[in-house]
JSON list of N, CA and C in Angstrom, two decimals:
[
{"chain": "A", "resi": 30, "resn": "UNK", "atom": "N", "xyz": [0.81, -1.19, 0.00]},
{"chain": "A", "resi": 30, "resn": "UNK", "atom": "CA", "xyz": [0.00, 0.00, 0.00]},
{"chain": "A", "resi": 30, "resn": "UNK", "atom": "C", "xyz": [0.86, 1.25, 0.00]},
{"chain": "A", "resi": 31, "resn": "UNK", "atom": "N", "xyz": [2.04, 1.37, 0.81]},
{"chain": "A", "resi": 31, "resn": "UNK", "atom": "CA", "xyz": [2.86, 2.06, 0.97]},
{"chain": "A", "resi": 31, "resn": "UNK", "atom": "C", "xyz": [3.38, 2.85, -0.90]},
{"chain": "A", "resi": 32, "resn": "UNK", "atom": "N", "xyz": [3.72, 1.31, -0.85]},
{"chain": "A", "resi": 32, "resn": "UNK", "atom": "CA", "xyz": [4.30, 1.39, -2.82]},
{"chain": "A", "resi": 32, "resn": "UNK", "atom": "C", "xyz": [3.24, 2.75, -3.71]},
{"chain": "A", "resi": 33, "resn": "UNK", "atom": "N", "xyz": [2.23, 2.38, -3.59]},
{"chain": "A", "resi": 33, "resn": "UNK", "atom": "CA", "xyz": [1.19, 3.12, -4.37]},
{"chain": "A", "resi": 33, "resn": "UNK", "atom": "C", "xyz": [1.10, 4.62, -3.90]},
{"chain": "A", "resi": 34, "resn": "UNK", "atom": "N", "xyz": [0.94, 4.50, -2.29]},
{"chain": "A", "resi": 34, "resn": "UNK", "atom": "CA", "xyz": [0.84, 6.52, -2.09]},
{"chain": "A", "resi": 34, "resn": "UNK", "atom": "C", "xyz": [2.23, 7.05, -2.38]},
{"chain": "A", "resi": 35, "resn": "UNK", "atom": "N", "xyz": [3.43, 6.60, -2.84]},
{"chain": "A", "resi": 35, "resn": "UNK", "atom": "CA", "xyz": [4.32, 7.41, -3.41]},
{"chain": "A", "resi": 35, "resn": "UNK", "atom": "C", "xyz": [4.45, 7.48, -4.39]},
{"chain": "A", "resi": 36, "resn": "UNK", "atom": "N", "xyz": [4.02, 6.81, -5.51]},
{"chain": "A", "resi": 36, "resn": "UNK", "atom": "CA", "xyz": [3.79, 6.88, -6.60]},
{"chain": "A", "resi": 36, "resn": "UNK", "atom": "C", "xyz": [2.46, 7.91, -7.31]},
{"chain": "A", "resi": 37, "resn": "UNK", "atom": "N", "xyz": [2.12, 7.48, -6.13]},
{"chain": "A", "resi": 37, "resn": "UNK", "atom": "CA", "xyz": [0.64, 8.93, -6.80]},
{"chain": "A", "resi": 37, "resn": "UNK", "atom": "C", "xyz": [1.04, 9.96, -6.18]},
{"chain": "A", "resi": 38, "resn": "UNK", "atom": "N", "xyz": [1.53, 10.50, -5.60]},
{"chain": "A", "resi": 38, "resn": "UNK", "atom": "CA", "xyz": [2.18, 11.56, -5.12]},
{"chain": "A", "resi": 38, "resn": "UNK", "atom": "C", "xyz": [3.36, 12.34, -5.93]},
{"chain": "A", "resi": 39, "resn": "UNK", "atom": "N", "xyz": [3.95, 11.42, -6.56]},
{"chain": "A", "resi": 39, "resn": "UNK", "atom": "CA", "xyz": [5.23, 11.99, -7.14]},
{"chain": "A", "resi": 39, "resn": "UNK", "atom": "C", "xyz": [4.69, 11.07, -8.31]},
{"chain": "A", "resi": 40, "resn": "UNK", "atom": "N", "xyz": [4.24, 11.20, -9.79]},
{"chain": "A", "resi": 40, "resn": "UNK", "atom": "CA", "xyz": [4.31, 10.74, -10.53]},
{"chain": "A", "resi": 40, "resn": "UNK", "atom": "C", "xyz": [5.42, 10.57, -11.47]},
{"chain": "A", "resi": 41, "resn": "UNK", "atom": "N", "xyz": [6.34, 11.96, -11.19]},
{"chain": "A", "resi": 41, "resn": "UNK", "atom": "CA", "xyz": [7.48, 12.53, -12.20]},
{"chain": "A", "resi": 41, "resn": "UNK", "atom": "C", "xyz": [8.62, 11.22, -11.82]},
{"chain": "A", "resi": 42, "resn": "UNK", "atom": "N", "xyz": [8.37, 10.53, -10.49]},
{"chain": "A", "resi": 42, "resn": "UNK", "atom": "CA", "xyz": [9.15, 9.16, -10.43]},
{"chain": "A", "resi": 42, "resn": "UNK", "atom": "C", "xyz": [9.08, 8.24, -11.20]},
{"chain": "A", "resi": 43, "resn": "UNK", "atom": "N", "xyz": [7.80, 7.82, -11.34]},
{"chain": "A", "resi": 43, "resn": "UNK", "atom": "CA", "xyz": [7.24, 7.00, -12.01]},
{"chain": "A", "resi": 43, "resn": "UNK", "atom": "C", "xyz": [7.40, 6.64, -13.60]},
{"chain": "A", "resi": 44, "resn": "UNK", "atom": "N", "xyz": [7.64, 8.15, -14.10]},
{"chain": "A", "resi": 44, "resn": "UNK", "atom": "CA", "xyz": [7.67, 8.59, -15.18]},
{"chain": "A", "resi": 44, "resn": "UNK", "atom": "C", "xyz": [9.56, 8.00, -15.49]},
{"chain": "A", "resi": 45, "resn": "UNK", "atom": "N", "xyz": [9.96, 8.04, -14.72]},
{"chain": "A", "resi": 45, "resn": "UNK", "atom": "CA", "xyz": [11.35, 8.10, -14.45]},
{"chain": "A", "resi": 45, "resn": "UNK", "atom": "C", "xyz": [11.76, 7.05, -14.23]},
{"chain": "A", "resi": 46, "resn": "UNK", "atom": "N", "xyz": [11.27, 5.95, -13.14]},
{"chain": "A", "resi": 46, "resn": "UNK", "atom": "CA", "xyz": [11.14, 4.14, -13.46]},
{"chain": "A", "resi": 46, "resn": "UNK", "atom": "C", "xyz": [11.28, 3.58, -14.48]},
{"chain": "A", "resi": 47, "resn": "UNK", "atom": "N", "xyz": [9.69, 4.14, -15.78]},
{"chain": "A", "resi": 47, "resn": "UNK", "atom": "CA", "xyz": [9.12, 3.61, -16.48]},
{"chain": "A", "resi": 47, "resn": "UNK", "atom": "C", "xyz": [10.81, 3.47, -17.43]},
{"chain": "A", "resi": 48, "resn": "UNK", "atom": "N", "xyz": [11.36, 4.46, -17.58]},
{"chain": "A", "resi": 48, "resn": "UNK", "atom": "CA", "xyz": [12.12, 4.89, -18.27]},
{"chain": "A", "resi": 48, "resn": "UNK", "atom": "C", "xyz": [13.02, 4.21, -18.71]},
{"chain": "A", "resi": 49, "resn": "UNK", "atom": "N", "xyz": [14.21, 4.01, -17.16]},
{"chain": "A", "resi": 49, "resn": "UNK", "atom": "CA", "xyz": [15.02, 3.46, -17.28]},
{"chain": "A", "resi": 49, "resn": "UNK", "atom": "C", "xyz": [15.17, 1.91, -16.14]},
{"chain": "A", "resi": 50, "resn": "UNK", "atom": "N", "xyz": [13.97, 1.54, -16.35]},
{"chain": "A", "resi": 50, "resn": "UNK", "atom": "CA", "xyz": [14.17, 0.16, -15.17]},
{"chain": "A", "resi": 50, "resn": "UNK", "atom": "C", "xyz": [13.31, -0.61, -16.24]},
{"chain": "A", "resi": 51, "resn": "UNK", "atom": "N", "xyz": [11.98, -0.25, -16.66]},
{"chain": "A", "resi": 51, "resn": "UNK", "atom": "CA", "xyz": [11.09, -1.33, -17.67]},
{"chain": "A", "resi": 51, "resn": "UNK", "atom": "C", "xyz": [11.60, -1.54, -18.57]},
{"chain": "A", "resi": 52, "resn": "UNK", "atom": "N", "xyz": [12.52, -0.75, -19.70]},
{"chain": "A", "resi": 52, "resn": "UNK", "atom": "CA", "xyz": [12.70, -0.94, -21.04]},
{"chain": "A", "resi": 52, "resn": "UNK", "atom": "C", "xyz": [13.53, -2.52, -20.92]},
{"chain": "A", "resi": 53, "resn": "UNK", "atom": "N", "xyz": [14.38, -2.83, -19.89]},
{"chain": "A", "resi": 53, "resn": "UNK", "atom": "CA", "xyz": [15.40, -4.07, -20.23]},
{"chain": "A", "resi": 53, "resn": "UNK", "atom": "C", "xyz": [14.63, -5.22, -20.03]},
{"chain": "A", "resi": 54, "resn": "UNK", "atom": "N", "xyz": [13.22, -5.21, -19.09]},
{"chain": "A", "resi": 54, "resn": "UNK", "atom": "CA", "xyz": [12.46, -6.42, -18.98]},
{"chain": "A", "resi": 54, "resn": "UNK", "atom": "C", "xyz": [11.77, -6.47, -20.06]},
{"chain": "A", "resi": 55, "resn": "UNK", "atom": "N", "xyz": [11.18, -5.25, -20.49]},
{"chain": "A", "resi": 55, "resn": "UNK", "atom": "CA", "xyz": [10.64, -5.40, -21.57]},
{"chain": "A", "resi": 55, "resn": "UNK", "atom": "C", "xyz": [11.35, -5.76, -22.91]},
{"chain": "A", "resi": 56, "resn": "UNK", "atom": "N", "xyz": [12.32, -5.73, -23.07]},
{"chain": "A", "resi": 56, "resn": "UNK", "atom": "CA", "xyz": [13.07, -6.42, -24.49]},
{"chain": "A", "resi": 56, "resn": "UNK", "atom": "C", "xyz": [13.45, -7.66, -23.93]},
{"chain": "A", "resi": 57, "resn": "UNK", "atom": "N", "xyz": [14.00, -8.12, -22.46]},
{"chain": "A", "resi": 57, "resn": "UNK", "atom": "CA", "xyz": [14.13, -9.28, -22.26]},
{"chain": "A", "resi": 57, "resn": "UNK", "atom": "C", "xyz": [12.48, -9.94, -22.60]},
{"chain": "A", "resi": 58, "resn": "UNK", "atom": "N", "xyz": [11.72, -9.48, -22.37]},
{"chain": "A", "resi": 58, "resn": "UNK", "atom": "CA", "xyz": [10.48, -10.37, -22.65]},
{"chain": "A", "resi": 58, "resn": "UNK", "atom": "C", "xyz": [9.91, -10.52, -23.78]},
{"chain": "A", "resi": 59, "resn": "UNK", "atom": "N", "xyz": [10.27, -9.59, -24.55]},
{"chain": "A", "resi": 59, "resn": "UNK", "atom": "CA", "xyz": [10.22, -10.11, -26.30]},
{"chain": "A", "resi": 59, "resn": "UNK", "atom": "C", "xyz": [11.39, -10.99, -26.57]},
{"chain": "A", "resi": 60, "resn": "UNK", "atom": "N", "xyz": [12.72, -10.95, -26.12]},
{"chain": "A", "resi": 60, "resn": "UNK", "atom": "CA", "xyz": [13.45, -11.87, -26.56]},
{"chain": "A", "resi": 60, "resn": "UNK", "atom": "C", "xyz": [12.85, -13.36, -25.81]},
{"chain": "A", "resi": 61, "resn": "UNK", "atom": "N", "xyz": [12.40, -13.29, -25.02]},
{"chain": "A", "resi": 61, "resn": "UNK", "atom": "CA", "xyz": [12.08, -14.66, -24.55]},
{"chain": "A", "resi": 61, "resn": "UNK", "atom": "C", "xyz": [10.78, -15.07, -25.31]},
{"chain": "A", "resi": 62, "resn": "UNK", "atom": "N", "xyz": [10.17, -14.09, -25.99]},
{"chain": "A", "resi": 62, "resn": "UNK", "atom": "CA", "xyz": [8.66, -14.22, -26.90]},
{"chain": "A", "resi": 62, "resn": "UNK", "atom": "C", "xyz": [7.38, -14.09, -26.74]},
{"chain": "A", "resi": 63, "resn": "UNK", "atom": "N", "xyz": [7.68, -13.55, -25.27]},
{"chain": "A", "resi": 63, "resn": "UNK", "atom": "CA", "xyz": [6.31, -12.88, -24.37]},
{"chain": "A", "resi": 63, "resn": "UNK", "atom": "C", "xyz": [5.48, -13.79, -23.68]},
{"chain": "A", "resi": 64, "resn": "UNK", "atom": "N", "xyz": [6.50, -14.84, -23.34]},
{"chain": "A", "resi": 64, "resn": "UNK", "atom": "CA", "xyz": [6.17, -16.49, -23.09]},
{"chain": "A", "resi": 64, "resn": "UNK", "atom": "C", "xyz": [6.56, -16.87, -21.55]},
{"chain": "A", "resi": 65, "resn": "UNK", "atom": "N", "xyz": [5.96, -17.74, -20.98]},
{"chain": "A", "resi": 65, "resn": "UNK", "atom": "CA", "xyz": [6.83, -17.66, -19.63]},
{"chain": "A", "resi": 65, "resn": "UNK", "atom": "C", "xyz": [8.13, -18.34, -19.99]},
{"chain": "A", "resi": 66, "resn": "UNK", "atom": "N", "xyz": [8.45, -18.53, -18.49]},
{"chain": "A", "resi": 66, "resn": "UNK", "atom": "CA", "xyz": [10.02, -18.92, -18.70]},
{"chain": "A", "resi": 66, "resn": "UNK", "atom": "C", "xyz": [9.83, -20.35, -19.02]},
{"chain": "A", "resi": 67, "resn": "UNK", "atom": "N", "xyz": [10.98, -21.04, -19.66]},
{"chain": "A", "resi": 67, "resn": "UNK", "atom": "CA", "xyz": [11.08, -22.15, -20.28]},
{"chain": "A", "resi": 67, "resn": "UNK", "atom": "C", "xyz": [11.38, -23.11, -19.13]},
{"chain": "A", "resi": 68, "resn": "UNK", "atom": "N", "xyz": [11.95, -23.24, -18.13]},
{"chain": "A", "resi": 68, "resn": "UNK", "atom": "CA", "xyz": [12.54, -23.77, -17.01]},
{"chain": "A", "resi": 68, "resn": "UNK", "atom": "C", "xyz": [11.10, -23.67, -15.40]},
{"chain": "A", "resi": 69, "resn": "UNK", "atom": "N", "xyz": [11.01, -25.14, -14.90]},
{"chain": "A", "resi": 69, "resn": "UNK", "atom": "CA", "xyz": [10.42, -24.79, -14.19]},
{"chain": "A", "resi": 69, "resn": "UNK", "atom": "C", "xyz": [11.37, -24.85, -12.50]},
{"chain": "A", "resi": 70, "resn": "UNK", "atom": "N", "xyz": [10.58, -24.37, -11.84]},
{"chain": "A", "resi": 70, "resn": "UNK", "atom": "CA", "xyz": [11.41, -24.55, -10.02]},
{"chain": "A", "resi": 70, "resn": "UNK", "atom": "C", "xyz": [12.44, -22.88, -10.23]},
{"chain": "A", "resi": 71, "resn": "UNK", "atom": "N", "xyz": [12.21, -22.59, -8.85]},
{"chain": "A", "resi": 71, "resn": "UNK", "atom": "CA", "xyz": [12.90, -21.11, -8.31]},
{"chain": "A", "resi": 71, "resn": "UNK", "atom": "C", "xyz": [14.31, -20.91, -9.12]},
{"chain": "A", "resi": 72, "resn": "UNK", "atom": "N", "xyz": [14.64, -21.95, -8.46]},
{"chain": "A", "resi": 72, "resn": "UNK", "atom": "CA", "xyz": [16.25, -22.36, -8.79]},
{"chain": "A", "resi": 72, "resn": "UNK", "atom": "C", "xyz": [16.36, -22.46, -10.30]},
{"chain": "A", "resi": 73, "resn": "UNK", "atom": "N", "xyz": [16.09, -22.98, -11.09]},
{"chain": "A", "resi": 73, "resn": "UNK", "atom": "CA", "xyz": [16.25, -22.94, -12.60]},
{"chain": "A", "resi": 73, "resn": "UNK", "atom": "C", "xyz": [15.49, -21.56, -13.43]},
{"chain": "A", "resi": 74, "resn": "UNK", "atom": "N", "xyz": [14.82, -21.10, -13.06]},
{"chain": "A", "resi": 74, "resn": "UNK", "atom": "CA", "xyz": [13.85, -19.75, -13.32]},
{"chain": "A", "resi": 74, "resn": "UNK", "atom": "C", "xyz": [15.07, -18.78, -13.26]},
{"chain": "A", "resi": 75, "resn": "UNK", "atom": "N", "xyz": [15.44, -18.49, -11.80]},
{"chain": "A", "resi": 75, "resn": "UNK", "atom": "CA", "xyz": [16.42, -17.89, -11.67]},
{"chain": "A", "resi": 75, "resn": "UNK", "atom": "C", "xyz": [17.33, -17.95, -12.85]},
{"chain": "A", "resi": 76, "resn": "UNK", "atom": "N", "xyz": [17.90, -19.29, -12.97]},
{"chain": "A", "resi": 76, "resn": "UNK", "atom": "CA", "xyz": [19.53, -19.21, -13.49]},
{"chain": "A", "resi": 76, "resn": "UNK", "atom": "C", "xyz": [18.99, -18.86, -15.30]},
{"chain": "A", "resi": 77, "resn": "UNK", "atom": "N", "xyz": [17.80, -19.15, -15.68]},
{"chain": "A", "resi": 77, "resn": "UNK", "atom": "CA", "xyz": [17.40, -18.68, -17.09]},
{"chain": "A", "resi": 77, "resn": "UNK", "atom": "C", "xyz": [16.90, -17.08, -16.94]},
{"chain": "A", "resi": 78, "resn": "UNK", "atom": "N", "xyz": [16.80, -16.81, -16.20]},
{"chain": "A", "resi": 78, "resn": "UNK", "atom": "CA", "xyz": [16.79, -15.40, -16.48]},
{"chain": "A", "resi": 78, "resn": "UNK", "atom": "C", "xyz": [18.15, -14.66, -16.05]},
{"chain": "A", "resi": 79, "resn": "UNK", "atom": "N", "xyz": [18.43, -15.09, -15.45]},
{"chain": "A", "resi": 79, "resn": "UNK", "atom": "CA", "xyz": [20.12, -14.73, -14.79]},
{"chain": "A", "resi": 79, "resn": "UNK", "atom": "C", "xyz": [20.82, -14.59, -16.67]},
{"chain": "A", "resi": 80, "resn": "UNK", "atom": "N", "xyz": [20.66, -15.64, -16.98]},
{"chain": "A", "resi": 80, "resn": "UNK", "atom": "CA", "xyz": [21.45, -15.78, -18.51]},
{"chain": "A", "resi": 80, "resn": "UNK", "atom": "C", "xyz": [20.90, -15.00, -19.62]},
{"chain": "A", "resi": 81, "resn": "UNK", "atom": "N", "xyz": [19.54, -14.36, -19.51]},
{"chain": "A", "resi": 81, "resn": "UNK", "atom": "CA", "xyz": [18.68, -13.80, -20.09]},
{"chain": "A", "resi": 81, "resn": "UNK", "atom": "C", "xyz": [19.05, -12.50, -20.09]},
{"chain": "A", "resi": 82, "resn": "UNK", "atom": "N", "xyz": [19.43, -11.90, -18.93]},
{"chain": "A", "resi": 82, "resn": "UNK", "atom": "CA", "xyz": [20.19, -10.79, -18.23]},
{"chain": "A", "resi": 82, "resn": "UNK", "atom": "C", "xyz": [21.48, -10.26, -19.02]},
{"chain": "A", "resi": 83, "resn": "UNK", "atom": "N", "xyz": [22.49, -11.84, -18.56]},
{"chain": "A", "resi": 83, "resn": "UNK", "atom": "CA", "xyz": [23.76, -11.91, -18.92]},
{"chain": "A", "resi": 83, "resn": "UNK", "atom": "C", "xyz": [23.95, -11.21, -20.72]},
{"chain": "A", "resi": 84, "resn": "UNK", "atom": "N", "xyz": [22.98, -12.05, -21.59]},
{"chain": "A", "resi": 84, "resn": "UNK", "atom": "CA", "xyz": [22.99, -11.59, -22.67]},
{"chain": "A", "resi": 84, "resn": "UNK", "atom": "C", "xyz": [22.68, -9.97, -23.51]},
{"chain": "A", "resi": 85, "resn": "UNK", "atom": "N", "xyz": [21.42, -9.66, -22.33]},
{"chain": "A", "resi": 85, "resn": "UNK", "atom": "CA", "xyz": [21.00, -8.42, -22.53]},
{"chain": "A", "resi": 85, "resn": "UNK", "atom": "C", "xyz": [22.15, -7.34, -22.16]},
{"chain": "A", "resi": 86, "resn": "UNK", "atom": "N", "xyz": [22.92, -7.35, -21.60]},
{"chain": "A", "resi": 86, "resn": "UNK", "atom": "CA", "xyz": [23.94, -6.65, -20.70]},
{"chain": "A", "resi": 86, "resn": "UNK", "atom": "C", "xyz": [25.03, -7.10, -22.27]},
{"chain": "A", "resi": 87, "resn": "UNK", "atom": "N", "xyz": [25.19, -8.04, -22.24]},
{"chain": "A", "resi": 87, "resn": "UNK", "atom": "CA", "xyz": [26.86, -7.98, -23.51]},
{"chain": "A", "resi": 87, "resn": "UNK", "atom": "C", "xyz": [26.05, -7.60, -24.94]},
{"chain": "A", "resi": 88, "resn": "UNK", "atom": "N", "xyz": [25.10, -7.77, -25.27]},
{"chain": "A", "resi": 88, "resn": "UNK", "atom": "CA", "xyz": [24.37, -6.95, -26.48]},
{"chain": "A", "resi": 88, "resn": "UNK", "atom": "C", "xyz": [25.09, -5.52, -26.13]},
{"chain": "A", "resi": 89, "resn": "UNK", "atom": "N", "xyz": [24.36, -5.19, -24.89]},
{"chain": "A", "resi": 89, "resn": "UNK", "atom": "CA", "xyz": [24.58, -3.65, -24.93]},
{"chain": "A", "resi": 89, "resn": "UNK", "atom": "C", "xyz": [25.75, -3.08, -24.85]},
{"chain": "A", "resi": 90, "resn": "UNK", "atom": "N", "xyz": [26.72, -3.56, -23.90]},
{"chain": "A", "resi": 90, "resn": "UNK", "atom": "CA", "xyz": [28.19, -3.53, -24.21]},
{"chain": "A", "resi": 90, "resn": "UNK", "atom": "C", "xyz": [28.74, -3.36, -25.53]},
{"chain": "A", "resi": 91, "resn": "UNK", "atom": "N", "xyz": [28.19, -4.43, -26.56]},
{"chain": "A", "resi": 91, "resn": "UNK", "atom": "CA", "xyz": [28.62, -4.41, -27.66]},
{"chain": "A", "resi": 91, "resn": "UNK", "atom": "C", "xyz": [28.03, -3.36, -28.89]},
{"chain": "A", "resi": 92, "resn": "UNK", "atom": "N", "xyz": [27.11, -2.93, -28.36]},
{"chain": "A", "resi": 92, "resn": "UNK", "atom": "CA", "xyz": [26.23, -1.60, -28.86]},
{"chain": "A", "resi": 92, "resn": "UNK", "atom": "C", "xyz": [26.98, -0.37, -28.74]},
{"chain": "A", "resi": 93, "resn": "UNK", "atom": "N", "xyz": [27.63, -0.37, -27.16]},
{"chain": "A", "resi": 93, "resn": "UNK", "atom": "CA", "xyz": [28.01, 0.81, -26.79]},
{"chain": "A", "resi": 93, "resn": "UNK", "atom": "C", "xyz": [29.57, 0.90, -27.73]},
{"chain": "A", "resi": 94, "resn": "UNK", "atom": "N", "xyz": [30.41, 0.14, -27.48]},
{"chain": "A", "resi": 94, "resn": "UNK", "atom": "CA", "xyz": [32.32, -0.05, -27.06]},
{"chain": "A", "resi": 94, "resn": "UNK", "atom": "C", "xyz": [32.13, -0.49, -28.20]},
{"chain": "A", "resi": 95, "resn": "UNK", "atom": "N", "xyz": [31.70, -1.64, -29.12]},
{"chain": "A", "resi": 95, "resn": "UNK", "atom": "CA", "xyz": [31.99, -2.52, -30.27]},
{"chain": "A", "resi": 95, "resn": "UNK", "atom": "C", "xyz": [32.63, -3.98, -29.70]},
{"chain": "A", "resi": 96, "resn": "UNK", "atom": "N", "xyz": [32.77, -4.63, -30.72]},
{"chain": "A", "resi": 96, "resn": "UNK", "atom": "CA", "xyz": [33.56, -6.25, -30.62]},
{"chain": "A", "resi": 96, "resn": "UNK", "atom": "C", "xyz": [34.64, -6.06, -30.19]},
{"chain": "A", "resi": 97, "resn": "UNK", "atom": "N", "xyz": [35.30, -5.24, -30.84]},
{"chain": "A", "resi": 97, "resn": "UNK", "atom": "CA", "xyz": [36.85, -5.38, -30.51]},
{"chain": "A", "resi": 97, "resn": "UNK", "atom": "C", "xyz": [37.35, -4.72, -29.17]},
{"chain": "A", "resi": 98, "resn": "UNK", "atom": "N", "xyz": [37.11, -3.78, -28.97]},
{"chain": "A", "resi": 98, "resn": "UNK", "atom": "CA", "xyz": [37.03, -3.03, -27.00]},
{"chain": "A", "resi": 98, "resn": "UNK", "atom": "C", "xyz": [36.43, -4.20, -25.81]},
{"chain": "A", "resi": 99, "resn": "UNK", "atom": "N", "xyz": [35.44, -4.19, -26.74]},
{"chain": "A", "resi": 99, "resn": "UNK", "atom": "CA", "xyz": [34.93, -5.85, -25.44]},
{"chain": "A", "resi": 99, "resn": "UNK", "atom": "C", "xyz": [36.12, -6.51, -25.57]},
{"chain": "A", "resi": 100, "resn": "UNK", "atom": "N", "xyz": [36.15, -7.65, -26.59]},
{"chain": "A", "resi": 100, "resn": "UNK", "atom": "CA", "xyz": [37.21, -8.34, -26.65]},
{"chain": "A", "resi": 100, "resn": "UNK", "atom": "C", "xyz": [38.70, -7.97, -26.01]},
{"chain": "A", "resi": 101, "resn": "UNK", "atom": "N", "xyz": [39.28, -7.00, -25.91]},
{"chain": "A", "resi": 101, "resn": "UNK", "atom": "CA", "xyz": [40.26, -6.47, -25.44]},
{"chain": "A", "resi": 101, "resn": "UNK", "atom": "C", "xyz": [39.70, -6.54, -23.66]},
{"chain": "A", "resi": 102, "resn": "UNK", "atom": "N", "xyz": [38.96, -5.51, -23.14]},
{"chain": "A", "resi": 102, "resn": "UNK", "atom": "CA", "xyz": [38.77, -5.22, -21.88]},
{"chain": "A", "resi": 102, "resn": "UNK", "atom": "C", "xyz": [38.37, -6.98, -21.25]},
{"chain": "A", "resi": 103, "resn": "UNK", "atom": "N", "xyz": [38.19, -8.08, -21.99]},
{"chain": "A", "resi": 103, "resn": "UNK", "atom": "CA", "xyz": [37.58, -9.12, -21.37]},
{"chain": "A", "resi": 103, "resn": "UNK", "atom": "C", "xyz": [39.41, -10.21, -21.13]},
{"chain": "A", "resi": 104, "resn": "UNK", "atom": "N", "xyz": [40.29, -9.90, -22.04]},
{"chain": "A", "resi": 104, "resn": "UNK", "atom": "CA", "xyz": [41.59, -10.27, -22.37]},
{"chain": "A", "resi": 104, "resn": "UNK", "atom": "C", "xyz": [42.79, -9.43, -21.00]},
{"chain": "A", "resi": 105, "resn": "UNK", "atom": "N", "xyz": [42.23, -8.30, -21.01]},
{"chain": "A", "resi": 105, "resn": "UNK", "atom": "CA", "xyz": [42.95, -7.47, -19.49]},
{"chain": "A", "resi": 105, "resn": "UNK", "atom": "C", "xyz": [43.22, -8.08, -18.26]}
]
């Protein structure tokens, strides 16, 4: 309940969440196909989205730096 009266109070947060916290679940969840997870039990859920993560994170790395800067900074 708590969650909700600060959010209606300060919407400009919200606005600000939406922003930069939803967009990575939300492309993780088209990359997964808008499907649940493939793995059942805590423990395996976890480690497929853990890897789901992992990938979304070196995409973007490789978006930002390129192949070859990764490759180098991972060789350091």
């Amino acid at each position: 309940m708590r969650f909700r009266r600060v959010w209606t109070k300060e919407p400009e947060r919200m606005r600000a969440r939406r922003a930069t916290v939803e967009h990575p679940f939300g492309t993780l969840k088209a990359w997964m196909g808008s499907t649940h997870f493939q793995m059942k039990t805590l423990e395996r859920v976890g480690t497929e989205m853990s890897l789901h993560a992992l990938a979304y994170n070196f995409k973007r790395v490789i978006a930002i730096l390129g192949v070859k800067p990764l490759i180098e900074a991972m060789q350091a």
